[in-house]
Amino acid sequence: MLRCQRNDSAAATAIKEIEMYEDQVKGRTEELKGHAQETIGGLTEDDNLRREGKARQAAGKLQANYGEKLDDVREATVKNPISALAIAGGVGVFLGILLGRR
C-alpha cells in the first residue's frame, strides 16, 4: 500500500512539472509556426501571410515568456512560502484599500 502511494505521488509530481512547461512549449511552437508562415509569405510575396507570421511569432514569444515567469513565481513560492504569503497579504490589503474608497 505504501509503495502504491509513493508511485501516485511521483506520478502527480511529474504531471505537475509537465503542466508547468505547457505554456512555454505552446509558445515556442507558435513562434516556430509563425516563423515558417513568415518565410512562406516572403517566398510567395504574400504580405498578409508575412504579417500574420510575425504576429504569430510575437504571440508565441509572449506566451513562452509568460510561462517562464509563471514558473519562476512558482519556484520562488515553493522556496520561500512565508515571503510569498506576506506579499499576497500586502497585495490584498492594498486592493482592499483601493476598492474601499469607491
Backbone as JSON Lines, residues from 0, in Angstrom:
{"i":0,"aa":"M","n":[0.83,-1.2,0.0],"ca":[0.0,0.0,0.0],"c":[0.86,1.25,0.0]}
{"i":1,"aa":"L","n":[1.92,1.26,0.81],"ca":[2.8,2.42,0.89],"c":[3.51,2.64,-0.43]}
{"i":2,"aa":"R","n":[3.94,1.56,-1.07],"ca":[4.63,1.67,-2.35],"c":[3.71,2.29,-3.4]}
{"i":3,"aa":"C","n":[2.45,1.93,-3.4],"ca":[1.48,2.47,-4.35],"c":[1.29,3.97,-4.12]}
{"i":4,"aa":"Q","n":[1.27,4.4,-2.88],"ca":[1.12,5.82,-2.58],"c":[2.32,6.61,-3.07]}
{"i":5,"aa":"R","n":[3.52,6.04,-2.92],"ca":[4.72,6.71,-3.41],"c":[4.68,6.87,-4.92]}
{"i":6,"aa":"N","n":[4.24,5.83,-5.63],"ca":[4.15,5.9,-7.09],"c":[3.13,6.94,-7.52]}
{"i":7,"aa":"D","n":[2.0,7.01,-6.8],"ca":[0.98,8.0,-7.12],"c":[1.53,9.41,-6.9]}
{"i":8,"aa":"S","n":[2.29,9.58,-5.84],"ca":[2.86,10.89,-5.54],"c":[3.88,11.28,-6.61]}
{"i":9,"aa":"A","n":[4.71,10.35,-7.04],"ca":[5.71,10.63,-8.08],"c":[5.02,10.95,-9.4]}
{"i":10,"aa":"A","n":[3.95,10.24,-9.71],"ca":[3.21,10.5,-10.94],"c":[2.56,11.87,-10.9]}
{"i":11,"aa":"A","n":[2.0,12.24,-9.76],"ca":[1.37,13.55,-9.62],"c":[2.41,14.66,-9.77]}
{"i":12,"aa":"T","n":[3.59,14.45,-9.2],"ca":[4.67,15.45,-9.33],"c":[5.1,15.59,-10.78]}
{"i":13,"aa":"A","n":[5.22,14.47,-11.49],"ca":[5.63,14.51,-12.89],"c":[4.58,15.23,-13.74]}
{"i":14,"aa":"I","n":[3.32,15.0,-13.46],"ca":[2.25,15.66,-14.21],"c":[2.29,17.17,-13.95]}
{"i":15,"aa":"K","n":[2.52,17.57,-12.71],"ca":[2.6,19.0,-12.39],"c":[3.77,19.65,-13.12]}
{"i":16,"aa":"E","n":[4.91,18.96,-13.19],"ca":[6.06,19.52,-13.89],"c":[5.78,19.67,-15.37]}
{"i":17,"aa":"I","n":[5.08,18.72,-15.96],"ca":[4.73,18.81,-17.37],"c":[3.8,19.99,-17.6]}
{"i":18,"aa":"E","n":[2.82,20.17,-16.72],"ca":[1.88,21.28,-16.85],"c":[2.6,22.62,-16.7]}
{"i":19,"aa":"M","n":[3.66,22.66,-15.89],"ca":[4.39,23.9,-15.69],"c":[5.01,24.39,-16.99]}
{"i":20,"aa":"Y","n":[5.46,23.48,-17.82],"ca":[6.13,23.86,-19.06],"c":[5.19,23.94,-20.25]}
{"i":21,"aa":"E","n":[3.92,23.7,-20.03],"ca":[2.95,23.67,-21.13],"c":[2.88,25.01,-21.86]}
{"i":22,"aa":"D","n":[2.82,26.12,-21.15],"ca":[2.77,27.43,-21.79],"c":[4.04,27.72,-22.57]}
{"i":23,"aa":"Q","n":[5.16,27.3,-22.03],"ca":[6.42,27.52,-22.72],"c":[6.47,26.74,-24.04]}
{"i":24,"aa":"V","n":[6.05,25.5,-23.98],"ca":[6.07,24.66,-25.19],"c":[5.1,25.18,-26.23]}
{"i":25,"aa":"K","n":[3.89,25.53,-25.79],"ca":[2.9,26.08,-26.73],"c":[3.41,27.37,-27.35]}
{"i":26,"aa":"G","n":[4.02,28.22,-26.54],"ca":[4.54,29.48,-27.05],"c":[5.65,29.29,-28.06]}
{"i":27,"aa":"R","n":[6.58,28.41,-27.76],"ca":[7.69,28.15,-28.7],"c":[7.17,27.52,-29.98]}
{"i":28,"aa":"T","n":[6.15,26.67,-29.87],"ca":[5.56,26.05,-31.06],"c":[4.92,27.11,-31.94]}
{"i":29,"aa":"E","n":[4.17,28.02,-31.32],"ca":[3.55,29.11,-32.09],"c":[4.61,30.01,-32.73]}
{"i":30,"aa":"E","n":[5.7,30.2,-32.02],"ca":[6.79,31.01,-32.56],"c":[7.36,30.36,-33.83]}
{"i":31,"aa":"L","n":[7.57,29.04,-33.77],"ca":[8.09,28.32,-34.93],"c":[7.1,28.34,-36.1]}
{"i":32,"aa":"K","n":[5.83,28.16,-35.79],"ca":[4.81,28.22,-36.84],"c":[4.79,29.6,-37.48]}
{"i":33,"aa":"G","n":[4.91,30.63,-36.67],"ca":[4.93,31.99,-37.18],"c":[6.13,32.25,-38.07]}
{"i":34,"aa":"H","n":[7.27,31.71,-37.66],"ca":[8.48,31.87,-38.47],"c":[8.31,31.2,-39.83]}
{"i":35,"aa":"A","n":[7.75,29.98,-39.81],"ca":[7.51,29.27,-41.07],"c":[6.51,30.04,-41.94]}
{"i":36,"aa":"Q","n":[5.48,30.54,-41.31],"ca":[4.45,31.3,-42.04],"c":[5.05,32.57,-42.65]}
{"i":37,"aa":"E","n":[5.89,33.24,-41.89],"ca":[6.54,34.45,-42.4],"c":[7.46,34.11,-43.58]}
{"i":38,"aa":"T","n":[8.2,33.02,-43.46],"ca":[9.1,32.6,-44.53],"c":[8.34,32.27,-45.8]}
{"i":39,"aa":"I","n":[7.25,31.53,-45.65],"ca":[6.43,31.17,-46.82],"c":[5.83,32.43,-47.44]}
{"i":40,"aa":"G","n":[5.4,33.36,-46.6],"ca":[4.87,34.63,-47.1],"c":[5.92,35.41,-47.87]}
{"i":41,"aa":"G","n":[7.17,35.35,-47.41],"ca":[8.25,36.02,-48.11],"c":[8.56,35.37,-49.45]}
{"i":42,"aa":"L","n":[8.52,34.04,-49.48],"ca":[8.8,33.32,-50.72],"c":[7.71,33.54,-51.77]}
{"i":43,"aa":"T","n":[6.47,33.61,-51.29],"ca":[5.34,33.78,-52.21],"c":[4.97,35.25,-52.4]}
{"i":44,"aa":"E","n":[5.72,36.13,-51.74],"ca":[5.47,37.57,-51.79],"c":[4.06,37.93,-51.33]}
{"i":45,"aa":"D","n":[3.59,37.21,-50.33],"ca":[2.27,37.44,-49.74],"c":[2.47,38.24,-48.45]}
{"i":46,"aa":"D","n":[2.22,39.55,-48.53],"ca":[2.45,40.41,-47.37],"c":[1.54,40.08,-46.19]}
{"i":47,"aa":"N","n":[0.3,39.69,-46.48],"ca":[-0.63,39.32,-45.39],"c":[-0.11,38.11,-44.62]}
{"i":48,"aa":"L","n":[0.38,37.12,-45.35],"ca":[0.9,35.9,-44.71],"c":[2.14,36.24,-43.88]}
{"i":49,"aa":"R","n":[2.99,37.11,-44.38],"ca":[4.17,37.52,-43.63],"c":[3.78,38.24,-42.35]}
{"i":50,"aa":"R","n":[2.81,39.16,-42.45],"ca":[2.35,39.88,-41.25],"c":[1.72,38.93,-40.23]}
{"i":51,"aa":"E","n":[0.93,37.99,-40.72],"ca":[0.33,37.0,-39.81],"c":[1.41,36.18,-39.13]}
{"i":52,"aa":"G","n":[2.45,35.84,-39.87],"ca":[3.55,35.08,-39.3],"c":[4.28,35.85,-38.22]}
{"i":53,"aa":"K","n":[4.52,37.13,-38.47],"ca":[5.17,37.97,-37.47],"c":[4.31,38.11,-36.22]}
{"i":54,"aa":"A","n":[3.01,38.27,-36.43],"ca":[2.1,38.39,-35.29],"c":[2.07,37.09,-34.49]}
{"i":55,"aa":"R","n":[2.08,35.96,-35.19],"ca":[2.06,34.67,-34.51],"c":[3.36,34.47,-33.72]}
{"i":56,"aa":"Q","n":[4.46,34.91,-34.29],"ca":[5.74,34.81,-33.58],"c":[5.71,35.63,-32.3]}
{"i":57,"aa":"A","n":[5.2,36.85,-32.4],"ca":[5.14,37.72,-31.23],"c":[4.23,37.13,-30.15]}
{"i":58,"aa":"A","n":[3.08,36.59,-30.57],"ca":[2.16,35.98,-29.61],"c":[2.8,34.75,-28.96]}
{"i":59,"aa":"G","n":[3.51,33.97,-29.75],"ca":[4.18,32.78,-29.22],"c":[5.26,33.16,-28.23]}
{"i":60,"aa":"K","n":[6.04,34.18,-28.54],"ca":[7.09,34.63,-27.64],"c":[6.49,35.13,-26.34]}
{"i":61,"aa":"L","n":[5.39,35.86,-26.44],"ca":[4.71,36.37,-25.25],"c":[4.22,35.23,-24.36]}
{"i":62,"aa":"Q","n":[3.62,34.21,-24.98],"ca":[3.12,33.07,-24.22],"c":[4.26,32.3,-23.56]}
{"i":63,"aa":"A","n":[5.35,32.11,-24.28],"ca":[6.5,31.39,-23.72],"c":[7.09,32.17,-22.55]}
{"i":64,"aa":"N","n":[7.22,33.48,-22.7],"ca":[7.75,34.31,-21.61],"c":[6.83,34.29,-20.4]}
{"i":65,"aa":"Y","n":[5.52,34.31,-20.65],"ca":[4.54,34.21,-19.57],"c":[4.74,32.89,-18.81]}
{"i":66,"aa":"G","n":[4.9,31.8,-19.55],"ca":[5.13,30.5,-18.92],"c":[6.39,30.47,-18.09]}
{"i":67,"aa":"E","n":[7.45,31.1,-18.59],"ca":[8.71,31.15,-17.84],"c":[8.55,31.95,-16.55]}
{"i":68,"aa":"K","n":[7.89,33.1,-16.63],"ca":[7.7,33.92,-15.44],"c":[6.8,33.23,-14.43]}
{"i":69,"aa":"L","n":[5.78,32.55,-14.92],"ca":[4.89,31.81,-14.04],"c":[5.66,30.71,-13.3]}
{"i":70,"aa":"D","n":[6.56,30.03,-14.01],"ca":[7.38,29.01,-13.37],"c":[8.32,29.62,-12.33]}
{"i":71,"aa":"D","n":[8.87,30.8,-12.65],"ca":[9.74,31.48,-11.69],"c":[8.98,31.81,-10.4]}
{"i":72,"aa":"V","n":[7.75,32.28,-10.57],"ca":[6.94,32.62,-9.39],"c":[6.62,31.36,-8.59]}
{"i":73,"aa":"R","n":[6.29,30.28,-9.27],"ca":[6.01,29.02,-8.56],"c":[7.23,28.55,-7.77]}
{"i":74,"aa":"E","n":[8.4,28.6,-8.4],"ca":[9.62,28.16,-7.72],"c":[9.91,29.04,-6.51]}
{"i":75,"aa":"A","n":[9.76,30.35,-6.67],"ca":[10.01,31.26,-5.56],"c":[9.03,31.02,-4.43]}
{"i":76,"aa":"T","n":[7.79,30.71,-4.77],"ca":[6.77,30.44,-3.76],"c":[7.1,29.17,-2.98]}
{"i":77,"aa":"V","n":[7.59,28.15,-3.69],"ca":[7.95,26.9,-3.02],"c":[9.17,27.1,-2.13]}
{"i":78,"aa":"K","n":[10.14,27.88,-2.59],"ca":[11.36,28.1,-1.8],"c":[11.12,29.01,-0.61]}
{"i":79,"aa":"N","n":[10.26,30.01,-0.75],"ca":[10.01,30.98,0.32],"c":[8.52,31.18,0.54]}
{"i":80,"aa":"P","n":[7.86,30.2,1.11],"ca":[6.4,30.33,1.27],"c":[5.97,31.47,2.18]}
{"i":81,"aa":"I","n":[6.76,31.78,3.2],"ca":[6.4,32.86,4.12],"c":[6.44,34.2,3.38]}
{"i":82,"aa":"S","n":[7.48,34.42,2.6],"ca":[7.59,35.67,1.83],"c":[6.44,35.79,0.84]}
{"i":83,"aa":"A","n":[6.13,34.69,0.17],"ca":[5.03,34.71,-0.8],"c":[3.71,35.04,-0.12]}
{"i":84,"aa":"L","n":[3.5,34.47,1.05],"ca":[2.27,34.74,1.8],"c":[2.22,36.21,2.23]}
{"i":85,"aa":"A","n":[3.35,36.75,2.67],"ca":[3.39,38.16,3.09],"c":[3.11,39.08,1.91]}
{"i":86,"aa":"I","n":[3.67,38.77,0.74],"ca":[3.43,39.59,-0.45],"c":[1.96,39.52,-0.85]}
{"i":87,"aa":"A","n":[1.41,38.31,-0.85],"ca":[-0.01,38.15,-1.21],"c":[-0.9,38.92,-0.24]}
{"i":88,"aa":"G","n":[-0.56,38.87,1.05],"ca":[-1.34,39.61,2.04],"c":[-1.25,41.11,1.82]}
{"i":89,"aa":"G","n":[-0.05,41.6,1.5],"ca":[0.14,43.02,1.23],"c":[-0.65,43.47,0.02]}
{"i":90,"aa":"V","n":[-0.64,42.66,-1.03],"ca":[-1.42,42.99,-2.23],"c":[-2.91,43.0,-1.9]}
{"i":91,"aa":"G","n":[-3.35,42.05,-1.08],"ca":[-4.75,42.01,-0.68],"c":[-5.17,43.24,0.1]}
{"i":92,"aa":"V","n":[-4.32,43.68,1.02],"ca":[-4.63,44.89,1.8],"c":[-4.67,46.1,0.89]}
{"i":93,"aa":"F","n":[-3.69,46.21,-0.01],"ca":[-3.64,47.33,-0.95],"c":[-4.89,47.39,-1.82]}
{"i":94,"aa":"L","n":[-5.3,46.23,-2.37],"ca":[-6.5,46.19,-3.19],"c":[-7.75,46.5,-2.37]}
{"i":95,"aa":"G","n":[-7.77,46.05,-1.13],"ca":[-8.9,46.35,-0.26],"c":[-9.03,47.84,0.0]}
{"i":96,"aa":"I","n":[-7.9,48.5,0.19],"ca":[-7.91,49.95,0.4],"c":[-8.39,50.67,-0.85]}
{"i":97,"aa":"L","n":[-7.86,50.26,-2.01],"ca":[-8.27,50.9,-3.28],"c":[-9.74,50.71,-3.56]}
{"i":98,"aa":"L","n":[-10.23,49.5,-3.39],"ca":[-11.63,49.22,-3.7],"c":[-12.57,49.79,-2.64]}
{"i":99,"aa":"G","n":[-12.07,49.97,-1.43],"ca":[-12.89,50.51,-0.35],"c":[-13.15,52.0,-0.49]}
{"i":100,"aa":"R","n":[-12.38,52.67,-1.3],"ca":[-12.55,54.12,-1.49],"c":[-13.69,54.48,-2.42]}
{"i":101,"aa":"R","n":[-14.25,53.55,-3.06],"ca":[-15.33,53.82,-4.03],"c":[-16.56,54.25,-3.36]}
